[in-house]
mmCIF file of C-alpha atoms in Angstrom:
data_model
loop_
_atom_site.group_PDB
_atom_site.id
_atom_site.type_symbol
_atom_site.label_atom_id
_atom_site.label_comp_id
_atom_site.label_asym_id
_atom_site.label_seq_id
_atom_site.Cartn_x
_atom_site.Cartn_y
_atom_site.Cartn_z
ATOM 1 C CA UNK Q 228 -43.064 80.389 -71.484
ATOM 2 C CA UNK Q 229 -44.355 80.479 -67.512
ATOM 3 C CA UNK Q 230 -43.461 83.122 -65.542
ATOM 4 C CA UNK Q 231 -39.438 83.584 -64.455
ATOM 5 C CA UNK Q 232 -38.555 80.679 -67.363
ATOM 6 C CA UNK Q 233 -37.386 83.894 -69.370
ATOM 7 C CA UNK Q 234 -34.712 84.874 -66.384
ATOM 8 C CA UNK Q 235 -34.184 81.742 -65.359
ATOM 9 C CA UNK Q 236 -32.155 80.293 -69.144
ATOM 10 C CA UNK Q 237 -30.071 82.304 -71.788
ATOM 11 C CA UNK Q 238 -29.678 80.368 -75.447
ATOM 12 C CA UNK Q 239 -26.272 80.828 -76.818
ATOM 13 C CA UNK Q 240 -23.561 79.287 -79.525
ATOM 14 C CA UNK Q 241 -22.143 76.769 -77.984
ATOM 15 C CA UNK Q 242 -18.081 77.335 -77.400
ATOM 16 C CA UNK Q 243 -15.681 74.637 -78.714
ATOM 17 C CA UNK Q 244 -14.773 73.469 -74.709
ATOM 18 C CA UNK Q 245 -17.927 72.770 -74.308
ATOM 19 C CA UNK Q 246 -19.181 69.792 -76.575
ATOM 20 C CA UNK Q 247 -17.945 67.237 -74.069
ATOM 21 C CA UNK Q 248 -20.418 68.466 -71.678
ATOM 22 C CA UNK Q 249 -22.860 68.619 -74.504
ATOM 23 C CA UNK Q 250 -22.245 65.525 -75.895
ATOM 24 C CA UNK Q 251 -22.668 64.076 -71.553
ATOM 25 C CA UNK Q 252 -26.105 65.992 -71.690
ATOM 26 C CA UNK Q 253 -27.589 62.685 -74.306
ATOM 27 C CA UNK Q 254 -25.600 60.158 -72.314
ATOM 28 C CA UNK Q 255 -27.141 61.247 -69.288
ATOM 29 C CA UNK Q 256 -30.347 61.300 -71.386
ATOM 30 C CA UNK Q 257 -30.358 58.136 -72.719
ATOM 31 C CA UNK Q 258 -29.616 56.693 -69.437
ATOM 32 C CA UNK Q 259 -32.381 58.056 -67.763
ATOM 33 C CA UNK Q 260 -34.735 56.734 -70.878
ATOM 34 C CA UNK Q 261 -33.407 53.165 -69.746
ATOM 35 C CA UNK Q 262 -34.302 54.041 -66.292
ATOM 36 C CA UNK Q 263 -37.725 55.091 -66.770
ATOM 37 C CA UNK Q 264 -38.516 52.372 -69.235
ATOM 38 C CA UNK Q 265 -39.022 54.720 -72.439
ATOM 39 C CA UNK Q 266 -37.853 53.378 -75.708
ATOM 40 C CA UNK Q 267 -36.665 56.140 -77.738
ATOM 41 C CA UNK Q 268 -33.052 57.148 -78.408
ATOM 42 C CA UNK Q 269 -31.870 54.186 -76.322
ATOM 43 C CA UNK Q 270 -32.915 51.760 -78.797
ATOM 44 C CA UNK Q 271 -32.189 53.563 -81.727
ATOM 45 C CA UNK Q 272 -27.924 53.742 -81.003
ATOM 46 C CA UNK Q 273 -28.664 57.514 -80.988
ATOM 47 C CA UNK Q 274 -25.043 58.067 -79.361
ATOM 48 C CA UNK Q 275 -23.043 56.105 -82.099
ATOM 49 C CA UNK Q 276 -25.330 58.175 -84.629
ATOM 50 C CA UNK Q 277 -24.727 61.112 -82.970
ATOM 51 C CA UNK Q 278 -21.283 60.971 -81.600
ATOM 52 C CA UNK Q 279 -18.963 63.786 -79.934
ATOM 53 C CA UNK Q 280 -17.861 64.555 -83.063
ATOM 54 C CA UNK Q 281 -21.259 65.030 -84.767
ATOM 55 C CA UNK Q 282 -21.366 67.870 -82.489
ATOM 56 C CA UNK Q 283 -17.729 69.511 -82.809
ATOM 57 C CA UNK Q 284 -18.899 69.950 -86.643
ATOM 58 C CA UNK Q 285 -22.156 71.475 -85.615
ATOM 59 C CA UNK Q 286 -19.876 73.797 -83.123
ATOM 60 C CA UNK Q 287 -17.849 74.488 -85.919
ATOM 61 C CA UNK Q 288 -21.018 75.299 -88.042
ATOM 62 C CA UNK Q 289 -22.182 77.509 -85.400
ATOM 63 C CA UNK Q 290 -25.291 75.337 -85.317
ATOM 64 C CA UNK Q 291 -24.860 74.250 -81.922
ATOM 65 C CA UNK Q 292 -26.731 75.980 -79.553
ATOM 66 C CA UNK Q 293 -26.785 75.739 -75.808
ATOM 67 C CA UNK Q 294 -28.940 76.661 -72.579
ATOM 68 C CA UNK Q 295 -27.399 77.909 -69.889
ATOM 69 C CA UNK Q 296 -28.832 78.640 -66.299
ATOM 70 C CA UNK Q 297 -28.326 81.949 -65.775
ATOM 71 C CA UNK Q 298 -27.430 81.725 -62.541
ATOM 72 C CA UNK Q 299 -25.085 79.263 -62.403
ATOM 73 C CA UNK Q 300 -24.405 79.123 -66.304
ATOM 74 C CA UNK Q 301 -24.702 75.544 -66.350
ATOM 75 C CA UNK Q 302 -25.551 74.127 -69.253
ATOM 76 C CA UNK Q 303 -28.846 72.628 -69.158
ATOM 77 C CA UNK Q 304 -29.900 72.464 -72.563
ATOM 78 C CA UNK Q 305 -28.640 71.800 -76.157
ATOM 79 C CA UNK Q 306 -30.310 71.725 -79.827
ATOM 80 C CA UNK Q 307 -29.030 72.588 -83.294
ATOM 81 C CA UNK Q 308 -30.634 74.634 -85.569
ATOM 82 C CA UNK Q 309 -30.143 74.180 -89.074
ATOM 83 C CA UNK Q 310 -31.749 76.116 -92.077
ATOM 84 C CA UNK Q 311 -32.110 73.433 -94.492
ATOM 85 C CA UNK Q 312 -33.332 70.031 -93.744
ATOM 86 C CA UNK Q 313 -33.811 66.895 -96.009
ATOM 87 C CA UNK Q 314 -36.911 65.757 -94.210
ATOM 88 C CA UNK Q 315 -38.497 68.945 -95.246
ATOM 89 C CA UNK Q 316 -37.233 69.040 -99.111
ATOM 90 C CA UNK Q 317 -41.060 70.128 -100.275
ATOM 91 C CA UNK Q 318 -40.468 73.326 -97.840
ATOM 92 C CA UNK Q 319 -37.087 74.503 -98.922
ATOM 93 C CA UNK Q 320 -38.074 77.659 -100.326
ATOM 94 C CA UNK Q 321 -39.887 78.730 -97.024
ATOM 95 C CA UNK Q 322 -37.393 80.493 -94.346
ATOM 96 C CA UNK Q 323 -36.922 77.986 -91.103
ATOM 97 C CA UNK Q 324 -34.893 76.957 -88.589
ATOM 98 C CA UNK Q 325 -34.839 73.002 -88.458
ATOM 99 C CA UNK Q 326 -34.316 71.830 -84.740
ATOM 100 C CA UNK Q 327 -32.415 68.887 -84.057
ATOM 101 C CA UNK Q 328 -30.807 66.616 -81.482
ATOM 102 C CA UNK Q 329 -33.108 69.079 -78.298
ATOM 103 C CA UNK Q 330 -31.923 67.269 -75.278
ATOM 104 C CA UNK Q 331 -32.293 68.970 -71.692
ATOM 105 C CA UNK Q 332 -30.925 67.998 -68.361
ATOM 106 C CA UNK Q 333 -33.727 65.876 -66.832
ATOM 107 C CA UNK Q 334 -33.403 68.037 -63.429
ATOM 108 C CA UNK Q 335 -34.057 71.250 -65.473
ATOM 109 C CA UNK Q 336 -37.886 72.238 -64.704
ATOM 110 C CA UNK Q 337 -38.962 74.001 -68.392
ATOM 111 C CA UNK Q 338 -35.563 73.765 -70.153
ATOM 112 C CA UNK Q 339 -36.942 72.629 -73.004
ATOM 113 C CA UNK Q 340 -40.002 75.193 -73.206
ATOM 114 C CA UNK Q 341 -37.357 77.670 -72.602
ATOM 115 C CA UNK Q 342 -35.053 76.227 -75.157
ATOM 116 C CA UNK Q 343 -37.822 76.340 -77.660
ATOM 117 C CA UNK Q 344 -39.063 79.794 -76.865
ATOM 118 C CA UNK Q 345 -35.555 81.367 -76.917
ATOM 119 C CA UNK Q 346 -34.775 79.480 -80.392
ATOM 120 C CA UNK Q 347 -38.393 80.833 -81.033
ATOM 121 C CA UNK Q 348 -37.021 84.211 -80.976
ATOM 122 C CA UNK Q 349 -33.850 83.659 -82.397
ATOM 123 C CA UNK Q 350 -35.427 81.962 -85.579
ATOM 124 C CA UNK Q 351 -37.629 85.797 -86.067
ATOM 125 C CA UNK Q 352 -34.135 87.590 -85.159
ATOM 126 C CA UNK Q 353 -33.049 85.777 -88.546
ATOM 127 C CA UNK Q 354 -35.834 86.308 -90.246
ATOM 128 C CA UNK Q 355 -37.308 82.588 -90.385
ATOM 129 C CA UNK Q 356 -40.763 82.403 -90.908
ATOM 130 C CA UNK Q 357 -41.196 78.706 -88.647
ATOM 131 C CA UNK Q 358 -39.626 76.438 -86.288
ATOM 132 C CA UNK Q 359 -39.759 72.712 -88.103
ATOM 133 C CA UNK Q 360 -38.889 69.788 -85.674
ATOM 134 C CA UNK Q 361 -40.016 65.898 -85.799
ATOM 135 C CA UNK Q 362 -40.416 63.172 -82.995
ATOM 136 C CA UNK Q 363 -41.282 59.827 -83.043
ATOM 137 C CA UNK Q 364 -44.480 58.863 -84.163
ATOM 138 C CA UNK Q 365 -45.115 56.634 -81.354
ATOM 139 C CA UNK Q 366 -44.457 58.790 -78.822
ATOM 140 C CA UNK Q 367 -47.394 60.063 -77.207
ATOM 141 C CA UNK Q 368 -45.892 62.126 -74.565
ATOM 142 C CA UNK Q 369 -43.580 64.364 -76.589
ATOM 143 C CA UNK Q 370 -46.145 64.572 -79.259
ATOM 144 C CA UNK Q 371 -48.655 65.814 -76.805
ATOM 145 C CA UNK Q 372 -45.807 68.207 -75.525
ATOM 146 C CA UNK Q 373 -45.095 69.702 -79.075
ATOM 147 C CA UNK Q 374 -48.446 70.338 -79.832
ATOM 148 C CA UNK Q 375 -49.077 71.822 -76.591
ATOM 149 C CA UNK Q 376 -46.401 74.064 -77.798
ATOM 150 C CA UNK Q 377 -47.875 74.885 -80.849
ATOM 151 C CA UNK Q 378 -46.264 72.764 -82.963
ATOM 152 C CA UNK Q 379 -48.537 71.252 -85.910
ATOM 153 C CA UNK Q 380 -48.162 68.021 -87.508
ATOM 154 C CA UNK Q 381 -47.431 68.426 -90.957
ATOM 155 C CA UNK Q 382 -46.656 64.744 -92.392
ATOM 156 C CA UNK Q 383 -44.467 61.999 -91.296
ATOM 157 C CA UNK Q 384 -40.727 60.984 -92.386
ATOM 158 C CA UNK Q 385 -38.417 58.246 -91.994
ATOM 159 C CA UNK Q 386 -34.573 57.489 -91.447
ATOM 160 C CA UNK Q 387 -34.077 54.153 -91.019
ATOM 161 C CA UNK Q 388 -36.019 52.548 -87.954
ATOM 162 C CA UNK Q 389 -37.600 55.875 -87.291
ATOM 163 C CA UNK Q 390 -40.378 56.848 -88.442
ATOM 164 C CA UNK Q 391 -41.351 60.576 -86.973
ATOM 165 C CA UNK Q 392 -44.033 63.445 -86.968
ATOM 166 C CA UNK Q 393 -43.106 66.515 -88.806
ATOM 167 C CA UNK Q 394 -44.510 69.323 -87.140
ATOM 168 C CA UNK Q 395 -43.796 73.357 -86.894
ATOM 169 C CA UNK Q 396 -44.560 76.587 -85.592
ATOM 170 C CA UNK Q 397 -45.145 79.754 -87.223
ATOM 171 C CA UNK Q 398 -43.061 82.456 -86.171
#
């Protein structure tokens, strides 16, 4: 995490108001993937796949996590954290938080680092012993970004059109 990240974002459970601005966080997303020409979630109907109410279960799961600016307390973050994952059936017996759906607010500098970090911690709080997340395969940016983070590739999986990297972090 660079210096004043720490300060800067506080990771929370998301409250049940807040999902519609959640849920606006990958709208906003995927439009700015159209905008800069990336193919990711935008070609993948990521929104009907994920809808609102995908979310208000997660909420009610209290999987749903948010990242607020401290001093504003916007939200400028999201992810959900799950403990089991299909993806990862040959690791079920190893303690993990599973992150899913990450977005952050494009005009956030190091929400996600500080997203990951502060689920980092929260993942040791509970006594996980590694962060698991995947991203596509083809995507060399976020892929680069992960394993700049110190996230390992640790085999592929596959839901449909996607085909991602399975990578994760001791803790």
């Amino acid at each position: 995490m660079r210096d004043g990240e720490k300060s800067r974002y506080a990771l929370r459970s998301a409250r049940p108001e807040e999902v519609d601005e959640v849920f606006s966080l990958y709208e906003k997303r995927v439009r700015w993937m159209d905008e800069k020409g990336i193919r990711q979630w935008n070609d993948t109907d990521y929104l009907n796949a994920y809808p609102a109410d995908y979310y208000r279960e997660m909420r009610a799961k209290d999987c749903l996590y948010v990242l607020t600016d401290v001093a504003t307390g916007k939200i400028t973050g999201a992810a959900v954290l799950l403990s089991e994952d299909e993806r990862w059936a040959e690791c079920e017996n190893e303690p993990a938080f599973y992150v899913h759906n990450l977005v952050t607010d494009s005009s956030a500098s190091g929400a996600g680092r500080a997203l990951l970090a502060a689920a980092e911690a929260l993942g040791q709080a509970h006594g996980k012993r590694y962060m698991r997340l995947d991203c596509a395969v083809d995507s060399a940016f976020l892929n680069g970004y992960y394993e700049s983070l110190g996230y390992r590739a640790a085999g592929q999986c596959e839901d449909g059109p996607y085909v991602g990297v399975k990578r994760q972090k001791e803790l």
